[in-house]
PDB file of C-alpha atoms in Angstrom:
ATOM      1  CA  MET X 187     131.099 -67.351-178.437  1.00  0.00           C
ATOM      2  CA  ILE X 188     127.464 -66.688-177.805  1.00  0.00           C
ATOM      3  CA  ASN X 189     125.963 -63.248-177.395  1.00  0.00           C
ATOM      4  CA  GLY X 190     129.188 -61.643-176.918  1.00  0.00           C
ATOM      5  CA  ARG X 191     130.124 -64.398-174.211  1.00  0.00           C
ATOM      6  CA  LYS X 192     132.675 -67.018-174.046  1.00  0.00           C
ATOM      7  CA  LEU X 193     131.556 -70.828-174.070  1.00  0.00           C
ATOM      8  CA  LEU X 194     133.620 -72.997-172.115  1.00  0.00           C
ATOM      9  CA  ASN X 195     132.983 -76.439-171.078  1.00  0.00           C
ATOM     10  CA  GLY X 196     129.341 -76.300-171.381  1.00  0.00           C
ATOM     11  CA  ALA X 197     129.292 -73.170-169.222  1.00  0.00           C
ATOM     12  CA  TYR X 198     128.651 -69.324-170.228  1.00  0.00           C
ATOM     13  CA  ILE X 199     131.278 -67.202-168.701  1.00  0.00           C
ATOM     14  CA  ASP X 200     130.692 -63.481-168.127  1.00  0.00           C
ATOM     15  CA  HIS X 201     133.781 -62.223-166.258  1.00  0.00           C
ATOM     16  CA  ASP X 202     133.939 -64.153-163.068  1.00  0.00           C
ATOM     17  CA  ILE X 203     130.428 -65.660-163.058  1.00  0.00           C
ATOM     18  CA  VAL X 204     129.859 -68.915-164.655  1.00  0.00           C
ATOM     19  CA  ILE X 205     126.437 -70.033-165.548  1.00  0.00           C
ATOM     20  CA  GLN X 206     125.844 -73.743-165.646  1.00  0.00           C
ATOM     21  CA  GLN X 207     123.517 -74.908-168.640  1.00  0.00           C
ATOM     22  CA  ASP X 208     121.412 -77.076-166.126  1.00  0.00           C
ATOM     23  CA  ARG X 209     120.670 -73.712-164.168  1.00  0.00           C
ATOM     24  CA  LEU X 210     119.299 -71.479-166.929  1.00  0.00           C
ATOM     25  CA  ASP X 211     115.942 -71.809-165.735  1.00  0.00           C
ATOM     26  CA  ASP X 212     116.956 -69.423-162.502  1.00  0.00           C
ATOM     27  CA  PRO X 213     116.255 -65.856-163.405  1.00  0.00           C
ATOM     28  CA  LEU X 214     119.264 -64.835-161.450  1.00  0.00           C
ATOM     29  CA  GLN X 215     121.379 -66.732-163.899  1.00  0.00           C
ATOM     30  CA  THR X 216     119.583 -66.207-167.197  1.00  0.00           C
ATOM     31  CA  CYS X 217     119.672 -62.071-166.573  1.00  0.00           C
ATOM     32  CA  LEU X 218     122.959 -62.383-168.554  1.00  0.00           C
ATOM     33  CA  LEU X 219     121.532 -64.293-171.390  1.00  0.00           C
ATOM     34  CA  GLY X 220     118.917 -63.943-174.064  1.00  0.00           C
ATOM     35  CA  LYS X 221     117.086 -66.373-176.122  1.00  0.00           C
ATOM     36  CA  PHE X 222     115.002 -66.747-179.222  1.00  0.00           C
ATOM     37  CA  VAL X 223     111.370 -67.999-178.654  1.00  0.00           C
ATOM     38  CA  GLU X 224     108.817 -68.813-181.398  1.00  0.00           C
ATOM     39  CA  GLY X 225     111.340 -69.808-183.680  1.00  0.00           C
ATOM     40  CA  LYS X 226     113.609 -66.686-184.579  1.00  0.00           C
ATOM     41  CA  HIS X 227     110.677 -64.077-184.437  1.00  0.00           C
ATOM     42  CA  VAL X 228     111.048 -62.983-180.994  1.00  0.00           C
ATOM     43  CA  TYR X 229     114.048 -62.261-178.581  1.00  0.00           C
ATOM     44  CA  ARG X 230     113.601 -62.419-175.087  1.00  0.00           C
ATOM     45  CA  GLN X 231     116.094 -61.182-172.252  1.00  0.00           C
ATOM     46  CA  THR X 232     115.631 -61.138-168.602  1.00  0.00           C
ATOM     47  CA  PHE X 233     116.993 -58.435-166.350  1.00  0.00           C
ATOM     48  CA  ILE X 234     117.005 -57.411-162.712  1.00  0.00           C
ATOM     49  CA  ILE X 235     116.419 -53.837-161.873  1.00  0.00           C
ATOM     50  CA  ARG X 236     119.533 -52.582-160.009  1.00  0.00           C
ATOM     51  CA  SER X 237     120.019 -50.131-157.353  1.00  0.00           C
ATOM     52  CA  TYR X 238     121.318 -47.171-159.820  1.00  0.00           C
ATOM     53  CA  GLU X 239     118.317 -47.709-162.147  1.00  0.00           C
ATOM     54  CA  ILE X 240     115.701 -46.508-159.546  1.00  0.00           C
ATOM     55  CA  GLY X 241     114.534 -42.748-158.959  1.00  0.00           C
ATOM     56  CA  PRO X 242     113.791 -40.984-155.733  1.00  0.00           C
ATOM     57  CA  ASP X 243     110.601 -42.997-155.395  1.00  0.00           C
ATOM     58  CA  LYS X 244     112.647 -46.235-155.344  1.00  0.00           C
ATOM     59  CA  THR X 245     111.016 -47.507-158.731  1.00  0.00           C
ATOM     60  CA  ALA X 246     112.564 -47.726-162.024  1.00  0.00           C
ATOM     61  CA  THR X 247     112.337 -44.681-164.411  1.00  0.00           C
ATOM     62  CA  MET X 248     111.360 -44.029-168.033  1.00  0.00           C
ATOM     63  CA  GLU X 249     115.187 -43.728-168.761  1.00  0.00           C
ATOM     64  CA  THR X 250     115.583 -47.046-167.028  1.00  0.00           C
ATOM     65  CA  TRP X 251     112.975 -48.675-169.276  1.00  0.00           C
ATOM     66  CA  MET X 252     114.256 -47.110-172.514  1.00  0.00           C
ATOM     67  CA  ASN X 253     117.936 -48.208-171.825  1.00  0.00           C
ATOM     68  CA  LEU X 254     116.699 -51.822-171.225  1.00  0.00           C
ATOM     69  CA  LEU X 255     114.631 -51.609-174.538  1.00  0.00           C
ATOM     70  CA  GLN X 256     117.710 -50.394-176.457  1.00  0.00           C
ATOM     71  CA  GLU X 257     119.924 -53.337-174.809  1.00  0.00           C
ATOM     72  CA  THR X 258     117.545 -55.745-175.660  1.00  0.00           C
ATOM     73  CA  ALA X 259     117.331 -54.632-179.228  1.00  0.00           C
ATOM     74  CA  LEU X 260     121.174 -54.460-179.586  1.00  0.00           C
ATOM     75  CA  ASN X 261     121.293 -57.996-178.236  1.00  0.00           C
ATOM     76  CA  HIS X 262     118.537 -59.370-180.568  1.00  0.00           C
ATOM     77  CA  VAL X 263     120.717 -58.291-183.302  1.00  0.00           C
ATOM     78  CA  THR X 264     123.947 -59.718-182.069  1.00  0.00           C
ATOM     79  CA  SER X 265     122.382 -63.239-181.098  1.00  0.00           C
ATOM     80  CA  SER X 266     120.552 -63.371-184.651  1.00  0.00           C
ATOM     81  CA  GLY X 267     124.214 -63.509-186.104  1.00  0.00           C
ATOM     82  CA  LEU X 268     123.779 -60.814-188.306  1.00  0.00           C
ATOM     83  CA  ALA X 269     125.559 -58.174-186.101  1.00  0.00           C
ATOM     84  CA  GLY X 270     128.719 -56.522-188.261  1.00  0.00           C
ATOM     85  CA  ASN X 271     130.979 -54.047-186.653  1.00  0.00           C
ATOM     86  CA  GLY X 272     128.562 -51.236-186.279  1.00  0.00           C
ATOM     87  CA  PHE X 273     126.412 -50.433-183.293  1.00  0.00           C
ATOM     88  CA  GLY X 274     123.495 -52.606-183.840  1.00  0.00           C
ATOM     89  CA  ALA X 275     124.347 -52.800-187.666  1.00  0.00           C
ATOM     90  CA  THR X 276     123.756 -55.973-189.756  1.00  0.00           C
ATOM     91  CA  ARG X 277     126.900 -57.210-191.670  1.00  0.00           C
ATOM     92  CA  GLU X 278     125.653 -55.965-195.224  1.00  0.00           C
ATOM     93  CA  MET X 279     125.151 -52.382-193.096  1.00  0.00           C
ATOM     94  CA  SER X 280     128.432 -52.508-191.992  1.00  0.00           C
ATOM     95  CA  LEU X 281     130.253 -53.102-195.214  1.00  0.00           C
ATOM     96  CA  ARG X 282     128.133 -49.879-196.670  1.00  0.00           C
ATOM     97  CA  LYS X 283     128.908 -47.769-193.766  1.00  0.00           C
ATOM     98  CA  LEU X 284     124.985 -47.602-192.743  1.00  0.00           C
ATOM     99  CA  MET X 285     123.459 -47.393-189.389  1.00  0.00           C
ATOM    100  CA  TRP X 286     120.029 -47.593-187.907  1.00  0.00           C
ATOM    101  CA  VAL X 287     118.469 -44.391-186.328  1.00  0.00           C
ATOM    102  CA  VAL X 288     115.184 -44.058-184.548  1.00  0.00           C
ATOM    103  CA  THR X 289     112.663 -41.563-186.008  1.00  0.00           C
ATOM    104  CA  ARG X 290     109.978 -42.294-183.409  1.00  0.00           C
ATOM    105  CA  ILE X 291     109.204 -44.156-180.417  1.00  0.00           C
ATOM    106  CA  HIS X 292     105.837 -44.658-178.126  1.00  0.00           C
ATOM    107  CA  ILE X 293     106.093 -46.097-174.954  1.00  0.00           C
ATOM    108  CA  GLN X 294     103.185 -46.890-172.575  1.00  0.00           C
ATOM    109  CA  VAL X 295     103.911 -47.661-168.793  1.00  0.00           C
ATOM    110  CA  GLU X 296     101.462 -49.430-166.619  1.00  0.00           C
ATOM    111  CA  ARG X 297     103.672 -49.568-163.765  1.00  0.00           C
ATOM    112  CA  TYR X 298     107.528 -49.307-162.950  1.00  0.00           C
ATOM    113  CA  SER X 299     109.353 -52.145-161.134  1.00  0.00           C
ATOM    114  CA  CYS X 300     111.290 -51.963-157.901  1.00  0.00           C
ATOM    115  CA  TRP X 301     114.809 -52.271-156.911  1.00  0.00           C
ATOM    116  CA  GLY X 302     115.514 -56.047-157.242  1.00  0.00           C
ATOM    117  CA  ASP X 303     112.402 -56.906-159.403  1.00  0.00           C
ATOM    118  CA  ILE X 304     112.940 -59.130-162.361  1.00  0.00           C
ATOM    119  CA  VAL X 305     111.499 -58.347-165.636  1.00  0.00           C
ATOM    120  CA  GLU X 306     111.286 -60.127-168.840  1.00  0.00           C
ATOM    121  CA  ILE X 307     111.317 -58.228-172.425  1.00  0.00           C
ATOM    122  CA  ASP X 308     110.392 -59.550-175.698  1.00  0.00           C
ATOM    123  CA  THR X 309     111.191 -57.521-178.891  1.00  0.00           C
ATOM    124  CA  TRP X 310     110.703 -58.254-182.542  1.00  0.00           C
ATOM    125  CA  VAL X 311     110.687 -56.209-185.841  1.00  0.00           C
ATOM    126  CA  ASP X 312     108.907 -55.815-188.908  1.00  0.00           C
ATOM    127  CA  ALA X 313     108.800 -53.691-192.124  1.00  0.00           C
ATOM    128  CA  ALA X 314     107.650 -49.876-191.617  1.00  0.00           C
ATOM    129  CA  GLY X 315     106.201 -48.777-195.073  1.00  0.00           C
ATOM    130  CA  LYS X 316     108.818 -49.370-197.920  1.00  0.00           C
ATOM    131  CA  ASN X 317     111.718 -47.808-196.441  1.00  0.00           C
ATOM    132  CA  GLY X 318     111.841 -48.324-192.659  1.00  0.00           C
ATOM    133  CA  MET X 319     111.674 -50.919-189.666  1.00  0.00           C
ATOM    134  CA  ARG X 320     109.451 -51.183-186.939  1.00  0.00           C
ATOM    135  CA  ARG X 321     110.563 -52.428-183.758  1.00  0.00           C
ATOM    136  CA  ASP X 322     108.266 -53.380-180.766  1.00  0.00           C
ATOM    137  CA  TRP X 323     108.654 -54.405-177.270  1.00  0.00           C
ATOM    138  CA  ILE X 324     106.739 -56.166-174.352  1.00  0.00           C
ATOM    139  CA  ILE X 325     107.903 -55.933-170.556  1.00  0.00           C
ATOM    140  CA  ARG X 326     106.500 -58.382-168.123  1.00  0.00           C
ATOM    141  CA  ASP X 327     107.145 -59.004-164.554  1.00  0.00           C
ATOM    142  CA  TYR X 328     109.029 -62.334-164.884  1.00  0.00           C
ATOM    143  CA  TYR X 329     107.071 -64.399-162.313  1.00  0.00           C
ATOM    144  CA  THR X 330     103.428 -63.126-163.061  1.00  0.00           C
ATOM    145  CA  LYS X 331     104.002 -62.638-166.674  1.00  0.00           C
ATOM    146  CA  GLU X 332     102.083 -59.475-166.175  1.00  0.00           C
ATOM    147  CA  ILE X 333     102.528 -57.106-169.119  1.00  0.00           C
ATOM    148  CA  ILE X 334     103.583 -53.586-167.355  1.00  0.00           C
ATOM    149  CA  THR X 335     104.922 -51.781-170.418  1.00  0.00           C
ATOM    150  CA  LYS X 336     104.478 -51.952-174.092  1.00  0.00           C
ATOM    151  CA  ALA X 337     106.614 -49.969-176.846  1.00  0.00           C
ATOM    152  CA  THR X 338     106.874 -49.277-180.646  1.00  0.00           C
ATOM    153  CA  SER X 339     109.452 -47.454-182.579  1.00  0.00           C
ATOM    154  CA  THR X 340     110.389 -46.774-186.289  1.00  0.00           C
ATOM    155  CA  TRP X 341     113.753 -46.873-187.520  1.00  0.00           C
ATOM    156  CA  VAL X 342     115.431 -45.723-190.892  1.00  0.00           C
ATOM    157  CA  ILE X 343     119.058 -46.039-192.175  1.00  0.00           C
ATOM    158  CA  MET X 344     121.398 -43.401-192.253  1.00  0.00           C
ATOM    159  CA  ASN X 345     125.188 -43.144-193.724  1.00  0.00           C
ATOM    160  CA  ARG X 346     127.681 -43.247-191.182  1.00  0.00           C
ATOM    161  CA  GLU X 347     129.832 -40.813-193.064  1.00  0.00           C
ATOM    162  CA  THR X 348     127.532 -38.514-194.913  1.00  0.00           C
ATOM    163  CA  ARG X 349     124.837 -38.432-192.059  1.00  0.00           C
ATOM    164  CA  LYS X 350     122.179 -38.725-194.672  1.00  0.00           C
ATOM    165  CA  LEU X 351     119.230 -40.802-194.713  1.00  0.00           C
ATOM    166  CA  CYS X 352     119.138 -43.546-197.532  1.00  0.00           C
ATOM    167  CA  LYS X 353     116.963 -46.343-198.806  1.00  0.00           C
ATOM    168  CA  ILE X 354     117.286 -49.833-197.143  1.00  0.00           C
ATOM    169  CA  PRO X 355     119.749 -51.765-199.676  1.00  0.00           C
ATOM    170  CA  PRO X 356     118.245 -55.330-201.241  1.00  0.00           C
ATOM    171  CA  GLN X 357     121.030 -56.834-199.189  1.00  0.00           C
ATOM    172  CA  VAL X 358     120.010 -55.809-195.797  1.00  0.00           C
ATOM    173  CA  ARG X 359     116.494 -56.141-196.352  1.00  0.00           C
ATOM    174  CA  GLN X 360     117.146 -59.991-197.445  1.00  0.00           C
ATOM    175  CA  GLU X 361     119.109 -60.201-194.107  1.00  0.00           C
ATOM    176  CA  VAL X 362     116.415 -58.855-191.730  1.00  0.00           C
ATOM    177  CA  LEU X 363     113.497 -60.397-193.659  1.00  0.00           C
ATOM    178  CA  PRO X 364     113.344 -63.640-191.911  1.00  0.00           C
ATOM    179  CA  PHE X 365     113.192 -62.035-188.632  1.00  0.00           C
ATOM    180  CA  TYR X 366     109.891 -60.115-189.398  1.00  0.00           C
ATOM    181  CA  SER X 367     106.914 -60.551-187.508  1.00  0.00           C
ATOM    182  CA  THR X 368     103.631 -58.932-188.114  1.00  0.00           C
ATOM    183  CA  ARG X 369     102.369 -58.808-184.413  1.00  0.00           C
ATOM    184  CA  LEU X 370     101.923 -55.493-182.757  1.00  0.00           C
ATOM    185  CA  ALA X 371     102.802 -54.802-179.126  1.00  0.00           C
ATOM    186  CA  ILE X 372     100.613 -51.773-178.985  1.00  0.00           C
ATOM    187  CA  ALA X 373      97.263 -51.976-180.846  1.00  0.00           C
ATOM    188  CA  LYS X 374      96.550 -49.517-183.642  1.00  0.00           C
ATOM    189  CA  GLU X 375      93.874 -47.864-181.924  1.00  0.00           C
ATOM    190  CA  ASP X 376      95.885 -47.483-178.972  1.00  0.00           C
ATOM    191  CA  ASN X 377      99.125 -46.199-180.512  1.00  0.00           C
ATOM    192  CA  ASP X 378      99.708 -42.385-180.223  1.00  0.00           C
ATOM    193  CA  VAL X 379     100.112 -41.360-183.968  1.00  0.00           C
ATOM    194  CA  GLU X 380      98.576 -37.848-183.602  1.00  0.00           C
ATOM    195  CA  LYS X 381     101.020 -35.066-184.828  1.00  0.00           C
ATOM    196  CA  ILE X 382     102.969 -33.541-181.828  1.00  0.00           C
ATOM    197  CA  ASP X 383     102.269 -29.767-181.844  1.00  0.00           C
ATOM    198  CA  LYS X 384     105.450 -27.337-182.154  1.00  0.00           C
ATOM    199  CA  LEU X 385     106.196 -25.301-179.367  1.00  0.00           C
ATOM    200  CA  THR X 386     107.685 -21.656-179.558  1.00  0.00           C
ATOM    201  CA  ASP X 387     108.995 -18.972-177.275  1.00  0.00           C
ATOM    202  CA  ASP X 388     105.299 -17.741-177.191  1.00  0.00           C
ATOM    203  CA  THR X 389     103.712 -20.808-176.506  1.00  0.00           C
ATOM    204  CA  ALA X 390     105.973 -22.399-173.834  1.00  0.00           C
ATOM    205  CA  GLU X 391     104.960 -22.205-170.438  1.00  0.00           C
ATOM    206  CA  ARG X 392     108.461 -23.503-169.168  1.00  0.00           C
ATOM    207  CA  ILE X 393     111.804 -23.018-171.021  1.00  0.00           C
ATOM    208  CA  ARG X 394     114.892 -24.392-169.363  1.00  0.00           C
ATOM    209  CA  SER X 395     118.074 -23.381-171.394  1.00  0.00           C
ATOM    210  CA  GLY X 396     122.007 -24.039-171.025  1.00  0.00           C
ATOM    211  CA  LEU X 397     121.651 -27.835-171.339  1.00  0.00           C
ATOM    212  CA  ALA X 398     124.958 -29.237-172.418  1.00  0.00           C
ATOM    213  CA  PRO X 399     125.513 -32.671-173.577  1.00  0.00           C
ATOM    214  CA  ARG X 400     128.604 -34.467-171.748  1.00  0.00           C
ATOM    215  CA  TRP X 401     131.275 -36.642-173.359  1.00  0.00           C
ATOM    216  CA  ASN X 402     129.668 -39.666-171.943  1.00  0.00           C
ATOM    217  CA  ASP X 403     125.860 -38.837-173.240  1.00  0.00           C
ATOM    218  CA  MET X 404     127.531 -39.846-176.975  1.00  0.00           C
ATOM    219  CA  ASP X 405     126.993 -43.495-178.414  1.00  0.00           C
ATOM    220  CA  ALA X 406     128.902 -45.452-180.423  1.00  0.00           C
ATOM    221  CA  ASN X 407     127.449 -43.892-183.491  1.00  0.00           C
ATOM    222  CA  GLN X 408     129.272 -40.621-182.327  1.00  0.00           C
ATOM    223  CA  HIS X 409     125.865 -38.858-181.442  1.00  0.00           C
ATOM    224  CA  VAL X 410     124.087 -38.043-178.289  1.00  0.00           C
ATOM    225  CA  ASN X 411     122.278 -41.474-177.182  1.00  0.00           C
ATOM    226  CA  ASN X 412     118.485 -41.128-177.883  1.00  0.00           C
ATOM    227  CA  VAL X 413     117.819 -41.966-174.116  1.00  0.00           C
ATOM    228  CA  LYS X 414     119.582 -38.952-173.018  1.00  0.00           C
ATOM    229  CA  TYR X 415     116.923 -36.797-174.460  1.00  0.00           C
ATOM    230  CA  ILE X 416     114.456 -37.770-172.103  1.00  0.00           C
ATOM    231  CA  GLY X 417     116.177 -36.301-169.018  1.00  0.00           C
ATOM    232  CA  TRP X 418     116.724 -33.055-170.753  1.00  0.00           C
ATOM    233  CA  ILE X 419     113.134 -32.937-171.872  1.00  0.00           C
ATOM    234  CA  LEU X 420     112.079 -33.601-168.227  1.00  0.00           C
ATOM    235  CA  GLU X 421     114.260 -30.722-167.131  1.00  0.00           C
ATOM    236  CA  SER X 422     111.318 -28.430-167.861  1.00  0.00           C
ATOM    237  CA  VAL X 423     108.482 -30.227-166.273  1.00  0.00           C
ATOM    238  CA  PRO X 424     107.223 -28.790-162.956  1.00  0.00           C
ATOM    239  CA  ILE X 425     108.902 -30.338-159.964  1.00  0.00           C
ATOM    240  CA  LEU X 426     105.716 -31.045-158.188  1.00  0.00           C
ATOM    241  CA  VAL X 427     104.655 -33.263-161.170  1.00  0.00           C
ATOM    242  CA  LEU X 428     107.897 -35.067-161.140  1.00  0.00           C
ATOM    243  CA  GLN X 429     107.225 -35.670-157.309  1.00  0.00           C
ATOM    244  CA  ASP X 430     103.627 -36.779-157.422  1.00  0.00           C
ATOM    245  CA  TYR X 431     102.793 -38.321-160.736  1.00  0.00           C
ATOM    246  CA  ASN X 432     104.003 -41.086-162.884  1.00  0.00           C
ATOM    247  CA  LEU X 433     105.066 -40.662-166.213  1.00  0.00           C
ATOM    248  CA  THR X 434     102.770 -43.289-167.853  1.00  0.00           C
ATOM    249  CA  SER X 435     103.242 -42.745-171.678  1.00  0.00           C
ATOM    250  CA  MET X 436     105.931 -40.845-173.755  1.00  0.00           C
ATOM    251  CA  THR X 437     106.063 -40.454-177.623  1.00  0.00           C
ATOM    252  CA  LEU X 438     109.262 -39.114-178.948  1.00  0.00           C
ATOM    253  CA  GLU X 439     109.860 -37.824-182.487  1.00  0.00           C
ATOM    254  CA  TYR X 440     113.711 -37.416-183.464  1.00  0.00           C
ATOM    255  CA  ARG X 441     114.165 -34.565-185.738  1.00  0.00           C
ATOM    256  CA  ARG X 442     117.892 -34.364-186.037  1.00  0.00           C
ATOM    257  CA  GLU X 443     121.349 -35.432-184.369  1.00  0.00           C
ATOM    258  CA  CYS X 444     122.783 -33.837-181.425  1.00  0.00           C
ATOM    259  CA  ARG X 445     126.534 -33.298-180.860  1.00  0.00           C
ATOM    260  CA  GLN X 446     128.515 -32.889-177.764  1.00  0.00           C
ATOM    261  CA  SER X 447     129.262 -29.155-178.767  1.00  0.00           C
ATOM    262  CA  ASN X 448     125.695 -28.315-178.857  1.00  0.00           C
ATOM    263  CA  LEU X 449     124.038 -26.271-176.299  1.00  0.00           C
ATOM    264  CA  LEU X 450     120.323 -27.249-175.871  1.00  0.00           C
ATOM    265  CA  GLU X 451     116.762 -25.705-174.634  1.00  0.00           C
ATOM    266  CA  SER X 452     113.958 -27.803-173.367  1.00  0.00           C
ATOM    267  CA  LEU X 453     110.505 -26.349-173.577  1.00  0.00           C
ATOM    268  CA  THR X 454     107.305 -27.594-172.090  1.00  0.00           C
ATOM    269  CA  ASN X 455     103.740 -26.826-172.468  1.00  0.00           C
ATOM    270  CA  SER X 456     100.990 -28.346-170.506  1.00  0.00           C
ATOM    271  CA  THR X 457      97.875 -29.262-173.177  1.00  0.00           C
ATOM    272  CA  THR X 458      95.299 -31.033-171.078  1.00  0.00           C
ATOM    273  CA  ALA X 459      94.538 -31.379-167.336  1.00  0.00           C
ATOM    274  CA  THR X 460      91.450 -33.553-166.483  1.00  0.00           C
ATOM    275  CA  LYS X 461      90.483 -33.761-163.030  1.00  0.00           C
ATOM    276  CA  ASN X 462      87.550 -35.610-160.894  1.00  0.00           C
ATOM    277  CA  LYS X 463      87.130 -37.460-157.653  1.00  0.00           C
ATOM    278  CA  LEU X 464      88.991 -40.683-158.909  1.00  0.00           C
ATOM    279  CA  LYS X 465      91.879 -39.207-160.837  1.00  0.00           C
ATOM    280  CA  ALA X 466      93.771 -36.135-162.270  1.00  0.00           C
ATOM    281  CA  GLU X 467      95.701 -36.937-165.648  1.00  0.00           C
ATOM    282  CA  LEU X 468      98.056 -34.596-166.976  1.00  0.00           C
ATOM    283  CA  GLU X 469      99.561 -34.167-170.595  1.00  0.00           C
ATOM    284  CA  TYR X 470     102.461 -32.121-171.811  1.00  0.00           C
ATOM    285  CA  THR X 471     103.972 -31.196-174.942  1.00  0.00           C
ATOM    286  CA  HIS X 472     107.760 -30.861-175.268  1.00  0.00           C
ATOM    287  CA  LEU X 473     110.338 -29.377-177.420  1.00  0.00           C
ATOM    288  CA  LEU X 474     114.194 -30.173-177.380  1.00  0.00           C
ATOM    289  CA  ARG X 475     116.085 -27.805-179.650  1.00  0.00           C
ATOM    290  CA  MET X 476     119.367 -26.153-180.385  1.00  0.00           C
ATOM    291  CA  GLN X 477     119.805 -23.013-178.103  1.00  0.00           C
ATOM    292  CA  ALA X 478     121.819 -21.185-180.942  1.00  0.00           C
ATOM    293  CA  ASP X 479     119.625 -21.423-183.958  1.00  0.00           C
ATOM    294  CA  LYS X 480     116.464 -23.122-182.557  1.00  0.00           C
ATOM    295  CA  ALA X 481     116.603 -26.060-184.576  1.00  0.00           C
ATOM    296  CA  GLU X 482     114.444 -28.935-183.434  1.00  0.00           C
ATOM    297  CA  ILE X 483     115.897 -32.020-182.016  1.00  0.00           C
ATOM    298  CA  VAL X 484     112.956 -33.946-180.453  1.00  0.00           C
ATOM    299  CA  LEU X 485     109.332 -33.328-180.434  1.00  0.00           C
ATOM    300  CA  ALA X 486     107.646 -35.167-177.557  1.00  0.00           C
ATOM    301  CA  ARG X 487     104.149 -35.577-175.727  1.00  0.00           C
ATOM    302  CA  SER X 488     103.803 -37.100-172.144  1.00  0.00           C
ATOM    303  CA  GLU X 489     101.023 -38.299-170.095  1.00  0.00           C
ATOM    304  CA  TRP X 490     101.148 -38.380-166.484  1.00  0.00           C
ATOM    305  CA  LYS X 491      98.793 -39.971-163.673  1.00  0.00           C
ATOM    306  CA  PRO X 492      99.045 -39.427-159.974  1.00  0.00           C
ATOM    307  CA  LYS X 493     101.148 -41.792-157.820  1.00  0.00           C
ATOM    308  CA  GLN X 494      98.992 -44.254-155.364  1.00  0.00           C
ATOM    309  CA  ILE X 495      99.792 -42.913-151.807  1.00  0.00           C
ATOM    310  CA  LYS X 496     100.586 -45.851-149.655  1.00  0.00           C
ATOM    311  CA  HIS X 497      98.687 -45.272-146.282  1.00  0.00           C
ATOM    312  CA  LYS X 498     100.494 -46.579-143.148  1.00  0.00           C
ATOM    313  CA  SER X 499      98.253 -48.994-141.164  1.00  0.00           C
ATOM    314  CA  SER X 500      97.407 -47.882-137.667  1.00  0.00           C
ATOM    315  CA  SER X 501      98.159 -49.966-134.709  1.00  0.00           C
TER     316      SER X 501
END
């Protein structure tokens, strides 16, 4: 068994697809497989952008990128041989009923791929302070090796039963220590580390209420998948911005869990608008909160740049 797939007579099998070992250089075949590069410090996986992963402008979305980052991270844990019986948890974490939860993620997008494009994602981990873990990613165009997206995130450990944060046990630290890499996907000077201003009913320009999580929004850890929050955050962004601008940067700070029974509100406020003859850039602050008691779920900041208009050539 390799990366969750059976190995039979030298061939990788995934359902009815058989991938011969002598064809592993073909990106159409290796999209189902990941591999370690540079020793065991970097895990690399290749993906083809599917038709259901693109938005109205026929390119991948921020949610697509976040889903692929999450998939690569989980496959990294599985392929490392550390996976226990939890969702992304190591064996020692599973024994102690622990799980990873993300507290902050920052992603910078140079461009979004189109349907049928092939991307290559690298991911690695490192310590974050005394009691956290940092995970970074880089997304490249498979053929040109152009870096099109960078991301960094911070994770802590939570007890699955008490839902309380706890320190990383020494046994878990020893498991992940051999995989640590000190490199950075985003340089410190380029990372968005500024505090995100909180929004209220008085400061928010737009409020969208009545957002209800569905059963399919829940993940294997029995809380709303963190990628789902992005869609709800964008519910309160002006439609003209969604149509005419690309989301080029997003920072999310996760405050608490959300369950299916919770009803949510999405708040948005414009913080900057810089315009000149060459470009117009927008920045927004967001808050996703419980509708009943106004408890904060996610604070976020987004940056937008106008989409490039493709002019038709005259005949």
